[in-house]
Amino acid sequence: MIFKTTISQTAFMLKKKETVCVFYVLFFIVIINFIGNVLYFQDRDILEMYQPMKLLLLSYNRTNWNATNTLLLIQLYPLLVVCPAGFSLAREYQIGTRFFLVSRLGNFTYLVSKYLSAFLTTMIIFTVPFLLEIILNCLSFPLSATGDLSNLSIYDSAYRIGVNHYFMKSIYLYSPCLYAVIGTLFFGAVSGLFGVFTVAVSSIKRVKYNIFLFLPVFVALNMSTILANGFPEEAPSIKWYDYVLLFNDELKSISFGLIGIFGLVLFLIGAICVSGRKDCL
């Protein structure tokens, strides 16, 4: 029952206007980024060419050359990640369809399927455009190119130190393309958790205006960047994008990232337990 309900709700959410709009916004930025890369690097000799995966929109490494598109994504992300599924539960409260669904499925089953469908919907929207860019880059640029956008030699000690700071470094050393695919899926999964987080907040506390549902994720992510300014430079980064963007050479604490994800998952489980016991009628 949960599986079938999750699939049907996911299919419904993927067709909503706000979901489609977010997809096209991300796809538009991806295409702008890709076209810019093609125009700039056309006819470039392979020896002077950068590793194609480092030109991706999700690549933090490209900020060494042209940060415009990636920084735009970083600025928009806290708002965009809420839109595909974050309002779904609150809207069903408001129009009354929740009571009909709960009467058929039960409150707990309804909430679990809602959380899962919110996760899948958000993950799909925040994965597919970037996977398409990986395919486009593989077809358009020489995969044998090894250049780094910092213009450091691969034998430079500063370059090696930066690579050691990559999340999933061993996968990158094995295959940059595989690293990009897995990193993109990880980015989508984290986005899915943020989407569910908004749903969980709305299941615990009803809000009169849906615009307030932007606040939890927006505040949490921006607080990580604000608080990071108070840490010494040699301390591991706590900025959210240092943990989800590809080819990020900032010093980071993997334990901190895992604790953050684990804490978020625990909150979601707790929200299901608390909300699932509520009498909806």
Short mmCIF file of C-alpha atoms in Angstrom, two decimals:
data_model
loop_
_atom_site.label_atom_id
_atom_site.label_comp_id
_atom_site.label_asym_id
_atom_site.label_seq_id
_atom_site.Cartn_x
_atom_site.Cartn_y
_atom_site.Cartn_z
CA MET A 1 0.00 0.00 0.00
CA ILE A 2 2.78 2.44 0.92
CA PHE A 3 4.70 1.61 -2.27
CA LYS A 4 1.72 2.13 -4.58
CA THR A 5 0.67 5.32 -2.82
CA THR A 6 4.23 6.68 -2.96
CA ILE A 7 4.48 6.03 -6.70
CA SER A 8 1.11 7.65 -7.44
CA GLN A 9 1.87 10.71 -5.28
CA THR A 10 5.32 11.07 -6.86
CA ALA A 11 3.81 10.96 -10.34
CA PHE A 12 1.26 13.59 -9.28
CA MET A 13 3.89 15.89 -7.74
CA LEU A 14 6.11 15.69 -10.82
CA LYS A 15 3.27 17.13 -12.91
CA LYS A 16 2.61 20.14 -10.68
CA LYS A 17 3.36 23.58 -12.07
CA GLU A 18 5.88 24.53 -9.40
CA THR A 19 7.76 21.25 -9.90
CA VAL A 20 7.93 21.73 -13.66
CA CYS A 21 9.02 25.35 -13.20
CA VAL A 22 11.89 24.38 -10.89
CA PHE A 23 13.01 21.74 -13.38
CA TYR A 24 13.07 24.25 -16.22
CA VAL A 25 14.91 26.83 -14.10
CA LEU A 26 17.63 24.29 -13.31
CA PHE A 27 17.70 23.03 -16.89
CA PHE A 28 17.99 26.59 -18.20
CA ILE A 29 20.98 27.33 -15.96
CA VAL A 30 22.57 24.02 -17.00
CA ILE A 31 22.14 24.83 -20.70
CA ILE A 32 23.49 28.37 -20.27
CA ASN A 33 26.50 26.90 -18.47
CA PHE A 34 27.04 24.26 -21.17
CA ILE A 35 26.74 26.72 -24.06
CA GLY A 36 29.16 29.08 -22.34
CA ASN A 37 31.67 26.25 -21.97
CA VAL A 38 31.33 25.22 -25.62
CA LEU A 39 31.77 28.76 -26.93
CA TYR A 40 34.78 29.45 -24.74
CA PHE A 41 36.63 26.16 -25.18
CA GLN A 42 35.90 25.43 -28.83
CA ASP A 43 39.03 24.61 -30.85
CA ARG A 44 41.04 24.37 -27.61
CA ASP A 45 43.98 21.97 -27.85
CA ILE A 46 43.54 18.87 -25.71
CA LEU A 47 46.77 19.64 -23.84
CA GLU A 48 45.30 22.99 -22.79
CA MET A 49 41.83 21.64 -22.06
CA TYR A 50 40.37 21.21 -18.59
CA GLN A 51 38.84 17.99 -17.29
CA PRO A 52 35.24 18.16 -18.69
CA MET A 53 33.62 17.14 -15.41
CA LYS A 54 35.16 20.17 -13.70
CA LEU A 55 33.22 22.43 -16.08
CA LEU A 56 29.87 21.20 -14.73
CA LEU A 57 27.45 23.57 -13.04
CA LEU A 58 27.78 21.54 -9.83
CA SER A 59 31.58 21.79 -9.96
CA TYR A 60 32.99 24.07 -7.28
CA ASN A 61 36.29 23.93 -9.17
CA ARG A 62 34.85 26.14 -11.93
CA THR A 63 34.65 29.04 -9.46
CA ASN A 64 38.42 29.40 -10.03
CA TRP A 65 37.58 30.47 -13.59
CA ASN A 66 33.97 31.67 -13.85
CA ALA A 67 31.83 31.49 -10.73
CA THR A 68 28.71 33.21 -12.08
CA ASN A 69 26.48 30.21 -12.83
CA THR A 70 27.53 28.11 -9.84
CA LEU A 71 27.11 31.02 -7.43
CA LEU A 72 23.67 31.69 -8.93
CA LEU A 73 22.73 28.09 -8.17
CA ILE A 74 24.06 28.44 -4.61
CA GLN A 75 21.93 31.56 -4.08
CA LEU A 76 18.74 30.08 -5.53
CA TYR A 77 19.07 26.59 -4.07
CA PRO A 78 17.60 27.26 -0.57
CA LEU A 79 14.42 28.53 -2.24
CA LEU A 80 14.19 26.16 -5.20
CA VAL A 81 14.67 22.99 -3.15
CA VAL A 82 11.45 23.66 -1.23
CA CYS A 83 9.20 24.15 -4.26
CA PRO A 84 8.80 20.68 -5.85
CA ALA A 85 7.26 18.97 -2.80
CA GLY A 86 7.63 21.15 0.29
CA PHE A 87 4.13 22.63 0.11
CA SER A 88 2.32 19.38 -0.73
CA LEU A 89 1.14 18.45 2.77
CA ALA A 90 0.20 22.00 3.78
CA ARG A 91 -1.81 22.42 0.59
CA GLU A 92 -3.72 19.18 1.22
CA TYR A 93 -4.54 20.46 4.70
CA GLN A 94 -5.88 23.66 3.20
CA ILE A 95 -8.06 22.17 0.45
CA GLY A 96 -9.24 19.23 2.56
CA THR A 97 -7.98 16.31 0.45
CA ARG A 98 -5.80 15.11 3.32
CA PHE A 99 -8.81 14.00 5.35
CA PHE A 100 -10.11 11.89 2.47
CA LEU A 101 -6.72 10.23 1.93
CA VAL A 102 -6.19 9.57 5.64
CA SER A 103 -9.63 7.96 5.92
CA ARG A 104 -8.61 5.51 3.18
CA LEU A 105 -4.94 4.90 4.07
CA GLY A 106 -4.60 5.71 7.75
CA ASN A 107 -2.62 8.65 9.06
CA PHE A 108 0.70 6.83 9.45
CA THR A 109 0.64 5.24 5.99
CA TYR A 110 -0.38 8.54 4.46
CA LEU A 111 2.49 10.42 6.11
CA VAL A 112 5.14 7.82 5.24
CA SER A 113 4.07 7.77 1.59
CA LYS A 114 3.97 11.58 1.57
CA TYR A 115 7.52 11.80 2.94
CA LEU A 116 8.83 9.21 0.48
CA SER A 117 7.13 10.83 -2.50
CA ALA A 118 8.48 14.25 -1.46
CA PHE A 119 11.97 12.77 -1.30
CA LEU A 120 11.72 11.08 -4.70
CA THR A 121 10.17 14.10 -6.41
CA THR A 122 12.78 16.53 -5.14
CA MET A 123 15.64 14.12 -5.84
CA ILE A 124 14.50 13.56 -9.43
CA ILE A 125 14.15 17.29 -10.12
CA PHE A 126 17.58 18.03 -8.62
CA THR A 127 19.33 15.14 -10.36
CA VAL A 128 18.10 14.80 -13.95
CA PRO A 129 19.24 18.23 -15.30
CA PHE A 130 22.75 17.72 -13.93
CA LEU A 131 23.00 14.16 -15.23
CA LEU A 132 22.05 15.51 -18.66
CA GLU A 133 24.89 18.02 -18.41
CA ILE A 134 27.33 15.20 -17.64
CA ILE A 135 26.22 13.42 -20.82
CA LEU A 136 26.55 16.61 -22.87
CA ASN A 137 30.05 17.25 -21.54
CA CYS A 138 31.10 13.67 -22.25
CA LEU A 139 29.95 14.07 -25.86
CA SER A 140 31.38 17.56 -26.39
CA PHE A 141 34.77 17.62 -24.66
CA PRO A 142 37.79 15.27 -24.63
CA LEU A 143 37.53 13.00 -21.61
CA SER A 144 41.28 12.46 -21.64
CA ALA A 145 41.90 16.10 -20.68
CA THR A 146 43.23 16.48 -17.14
CA GLY A 147 43.50 20.24 -16.60
CA ASP A 148 42.31 21.88 -13.40
CA LEU A 149 40.59 25.26 -13.46
CA SER A 150 42.96 26.53 -10.79
CA ASN A 151 45.65 26.15 -13.49
CA LEU A 152 47.77 24.17 -11.06
CA SER A 153 49.78 21.26 -12.40
CA ILE A 154 48.56 17.83 -11.35
CA TYR A 155 52.05 17.38 -9.87
CA ASP A 156 51.81 20.56 -7.79
CA SER A 157 51.65 19.95 -4.03
CA ALA A 158 48.84 22.52 -3.66
CA TYR A 159 46.80 20.59 -6.23
CA ARG A 160 47.34 17.29 -4.41
CA ILE A 161 46.31 18.85 -1.11
CA GLY A 162 43.13 20.16 -2.75
CA VAL A 163 42.30 16.74 -4.19
CA ASN A 164 42.78 15.20 -0.73
CA HIS A 165 39.97 17.47 0.45
CA TYR A 166 37.54 16.11 -2.16
CA PHE A 167 34.60 14.16 -0.79
CA MET A 168 34.88 10.60 -2.22
CA LYS A 169 38.47 11.29 -3.32
CA SER A 170 39.18 7.65 -4.18
CA ILE A 171 36.29 7.57 -6.67
CA TYR A 172 37.57 10.75 -8.32
CA LEU A 173 41.06 9.28 -8.70
CA TYR A 174 39.54 6.15 -10.25
CA SER A 175 37.23 7.97 -12.67
CA PRO A 176 36.21 11.66 -12.72
CA CYS A 177 33.08 10.74 -14.70
CA LEU A 178 31.98 8.16 -12.15
CA TYR A 179 32.75 10.66 -9.41
CA ALA A 180 30.55 13.25 -11.13
CA VAL A 181 27.64 10.81 -11.50
CA ILE A 182 27.79 9.59 -7.89
CA GLY A 183 28.29 13.14 -6.62
CA THR A 184 25.25 14.31 -8.60
CA LEU A 185 23.14 11.50 -7.15
CA PHE A 186 24.34 12.46 -3.67
CA PHE A 187 23.41 16.09 -4.36
CA GLY A 188 19.95 14.94 -5.43
CA ALA A 189 19.54 12.75 -2.34
CA VAL A 190 20.49 15.60 0.01
CA SER A 191 18.06 17.85 -1.87
CA GLY A 192 15.40 15.20 -1.36
CA LEU A 193 16.03 15.26 2.39
CA PHE A 194 15.62 19.04 2.45
CA GLY A 195 12.35 18.68 0.55
CA VAL A 196 11.09 16.15 3.11
CA PHE A 197 12.29 18.39 5.94
CA THR A 198 9.89 21.10 4.80
CA VAL A 199 7.05 18.57 4.62
CA ALA A 200 7.94 17.35 8.12
CA VAL A 201 7.80 20.87 9.52
CA SER A 202 4.35 21.38 8.00
CA SER A 203 3.17 18.05 9.45
CA ILE A 204 4.17 19.08 12.97
CA LYS A 205 3.09 22.70 12.84
CA ARG A 206 0.39 24.02 10.55
CA VAL A 207 1.13 27.36 8.94
CA LYS A 208 -1.43 29.86 7.72
CA TYR A 209 0.69 31.09 4.83
CA ASN A 210 2.76 28.66 2.77
CA ILE A 211 5.46 31.26 2.22
CA PHE A 212 6.65 30.61 5.78
CA LEU A 213 7.63 27.09 4.73
CA PHE A 214 10.57 28.58 2.84
CA LEU A 215 12.10 29.65 6.16
CA PRO A 216 13.34 26.38 7.77
CA VAL A 217 15.65 25.33 4.92
CA PHE A 218 16.55 28.91 3.98
CA VAL A 219 17.55 29.81 7.54
CA ALA A 220 19.41 26.55 8.18
CA LEU A 221 21.52 26.73 5.01
CA ASN A 222 22.29 30.43 5.27
CA MET A 223 23.15 30.13 8.96
CA SER A 224 25.85 27.61 8.03
CA THR A 225 27.50 30.21 5.78
CA ILE A 226 27.09 33.02 8.32
CA LEU A 227 28.46 31.00 11.25
CA ALA A 228 31.38 29.81 9.11
CA ASN A 229 32.73 33.37 9.09
CA GLY A 230 33.35 33.10 12.83
CA PHE A 231 35.63 30.07 12.50
CA PRO A 232 39.40 30.34 11.93
CA GLU A 233 40.56 29.75 8.36
CA GLU A 234 42.35 26.51 9.27
CA ALA A 235 39.16 25.01 10.74
CA PRO A 236 37.02 22.63 8.62
CA SER A 237 34.26 24.36 6.69
CA ILE A 238 30.65 24.17 7.85
CA LYS A 239 29.23 25.82 4.72
CA TRP A 240 26.53 23.58 3.25
CA TYR A 241 27.70 23.85 -0.35
CA ASP A 242 31.22 22.67 0.54
CA TYR A 243 29.66 19.27 1.29
CA VAL A 244 27.42 18.83 -1.76
CA LEU A 245 29.22 20.49 -4.68
CA LEU A 246 31.64 18.45 -6.77
CA PHE A 247 35.41 18.93 -6.84
CA ASN A 248 35.32 21.06 -3.70
CA ASP A 249 38.86 21.48 -2.34
CA GLU A 250 37.89 23.27 0.88
CA LEU A 251 38.92 21.58 4.11
CA LYS A 252 35.86 19.84 5.48
CA SER A 253 34.88 17.40 8.21
CA ILE A 254 33.20 14.30 6.83
CA SER A 255 32.04 13.49 10.36
CA PHE A 256 30.27 16.86 10.54
CA GLY A 257 28.52 16.21 7.23
CA LEU A 258 27.42 12.71 8.26
CA ILE A 259 26.19 13.97 11.64
CA GLY A 260 24.17 16.65 9.84
CA ILE A 261 22.53 14.09 7.54
CA PHE A 262 21.96 11.64 10.39
CA GLY A 263 20.41 14.37 12.53
CA LEU A 264 18.11 15.38 9.68
CA VAL A 265 17.00 11.77 9.18
CA LEU A 266 16.32 11.40 12.92
CA PHE A 267 14.20 14.56 12.83
CA LEU A 268 12.18 13.17 9.92
CA ILE A 269 11.61 9.87 11.73
CA GLY A 270 10.57 11.75 14.86
CA ALA A 271 8.20 13.93 12.82
CA ILE A 272 6.55 10.83 11.35
CA CYS A 273 6.11 9.31 14.82
CA VAL A 274 4.67 12.50 16.30
CA SER A 275 2.42 13.39 13.36
CA GLY A 276 1.37 9.80 12.72
CA ARG A 277 -0.28 9.59 16.13
CA LYS A 278 -2.32 12.74 15.65
CA ASP A 279 -6.04 12.39 15.26
CA CYS A 280 -6.67 13.94 11.86
CA LEU A 281 -10.42 14.17 12.25
#
